Amino acid sequence: MISRSLQIEQSEWQLIPLGERALVLEPVAEEPGLSVIHKICFLIEQSGLDGLTDVVPTYKCIALLFKESITDTGTITAKLSEIFEHAGDYTPRNDLIRVPVCYELGLDWDSMESQTGLKKEKIIQIHSGTTYTLAMMGFIPGFLYLEGLDNKIICPRKNEPRTKVPAGSVGIGGDQTGVYSLESPGGWQIIGRTPLNFFNKDQDPPVSVSLGDRIRFEPISEEEFRKMESGGNS
Amino acid sequence: MISTLEVIKAGLLTTVQDIPGRNGLRKYGIPTSGALDTHHAELANWLVGNPMESPLLEITLGNAEFRFTKGTVVGVTGGIAKLYVGDRSVQTNRNIKVEPGQTLRIERVTKGARMYLSVAGDWKLKKELGSCSTYRTAELGGFNGRELRTGDRIEVDVSGVKFTEKVIPKKLMPHYSQHQMIRVMAGPEWKWLTEKQQEKILELRFGVSSTSNRMGLRLNSKMALNIQDSEFSSVPVVPGIVQLPPGGNPIVLMNDAQSVGGYPRILKVADADLWRLGQVWQGNEISFSLIDRRGALELFDYYRELRASYLT
């Protein structure tokens, strides 16, 4: 069930089923980049589709979740095609957010060093010397997936995920870096912890950062970490 | 009139859940949550005449006891367990009248894994982000965002609640066996596997790991299923997706699972069979039987109509 293709910003997209109640909108050929993904999400959320409950962006595709089983992709394709044709301009948010990280609280320095062939200090220097873009959220509430990791510090995920990763953990999973806002299971290599919390269920929206925001990590000592953590700084 | 449910013994893990849980928040990483075994959760609410989306208790492995301050009507269904009102043995799968001050005791589940307890009336719980379902990772919903503990009290407005005998039709009750066959369709990365690997996955009996929980059912294959080049960036997932991490032990994503994941999505459990996974536990084995998407849609409709025809 692959429907006819859709066009936006010189890129071509197709809808692929993900089970009974979800579709994945993915590029036919080349990867169009995050700004196009974010724009499409914005457009679909603005217009809405019958029975649509969720629009979930990822690096390379977008999931559309529906309340009921999807039997007629033709109608959805036609509606999306209409939305894309009438698309106006979209300016993504790009606030700069500084995120303090205590790299001493990393859990996987041994595997990071052996996998990258670099010393811990060098990895920290590279990791904190880059400005990342908030590509998506997911996995757990407020988990920030950041684009822009330097190739030199790419490191595969762990073979068996940990059953417990502490809240605030900063990790590397393949060519991505990210922040665990809550304690949860997880398979990324943990290189540090931030005292910041990006998820608050009493806020609307419950996450304080937006797609497109720029993130920079700033090394702090364990003492500073403890102080900020107990101060409830978030 | 309020009847307060008091927790005397909470068991291993008892949480408030509802159907369909939370929607519209997956882009923030907030999962659906809700009752794992939707089939029995719906039947439990049907037993007491509550709307299908009413909150109820999901009691993992039973072994729990409650007291009600005022008279009410309750329903208990799900796995197989002995049930007592006071000292009197009563049956599951039918609605039960409870007198003021009486206790309801559910013994340890002997087959299946989860019991659902419905209480007729309006549960006085605050919805959080659109649902009463408990999601413990983010301390969201249910009773203070956590599992129930001894001494916890939940108020239910039982005004106007009447007892008319109701029994779950036999045709809607599953047969629990130690080995479950689960119908699945191919996931987006199924084609990454060699034909041999695909055959093997469909032949294997997977053990259910003790590290399984409401996020995921972790399966043990005993045989290496390692697939190469499995490192790829995070992609969307939904409950029912079967991931294959490099170690080769598949994980079936459940209601509290993430919205995106970084492992190949080899299979997707048919929505029609998803609730059955809420009733498997360590010691059980599951096998996968491959059907196509059309077959999965038909299966879902078939069961929905079957349920509707018996519950009129």
Short mmCIF file of C-alpha atoms in Angstrom, two decimals, chain A residues 38 90-95 97 133 208-214:
data_model
loop_
_atom_site.label_atom_id
_atom_site.label_comp_id
_atom_site.label_asym_id
_atom_site.label_seq_id
_atom_site.Cartn_x
_atom_site.Cartn_y
_atom_site.Cartn_z
CA HIS A 38 9.09 20.85 10.84
CA TYR A 90 6.84 29.15 7.98
CA THR A 91 9.53 30.53 10.23
CA PRO A 92 10.75 27.99 12.77
CA ARG A 93 11.72 29.02 16.28
CA ASN A 94 15.46 29.19 16.88
CA ASP A 95 16.02 30.35 20.46
CA ILE A 97 19.23 27.49 25.02
CA THR A 133 19.25 21.91 16.71
CA SER A 208 9.45 24.20 27.52
CA VAL A 209 11.52 24.00 24.31
CA SER A 210 10.37 23.95 20.69
CA LEU A 211 11.40 22.25 17.48
CA GLY A 212 14.12 24.28 15.81
CA ASP A 213 15.55 25.70 19.05
CA ARG A 214 19.37 25.72 19.22
#
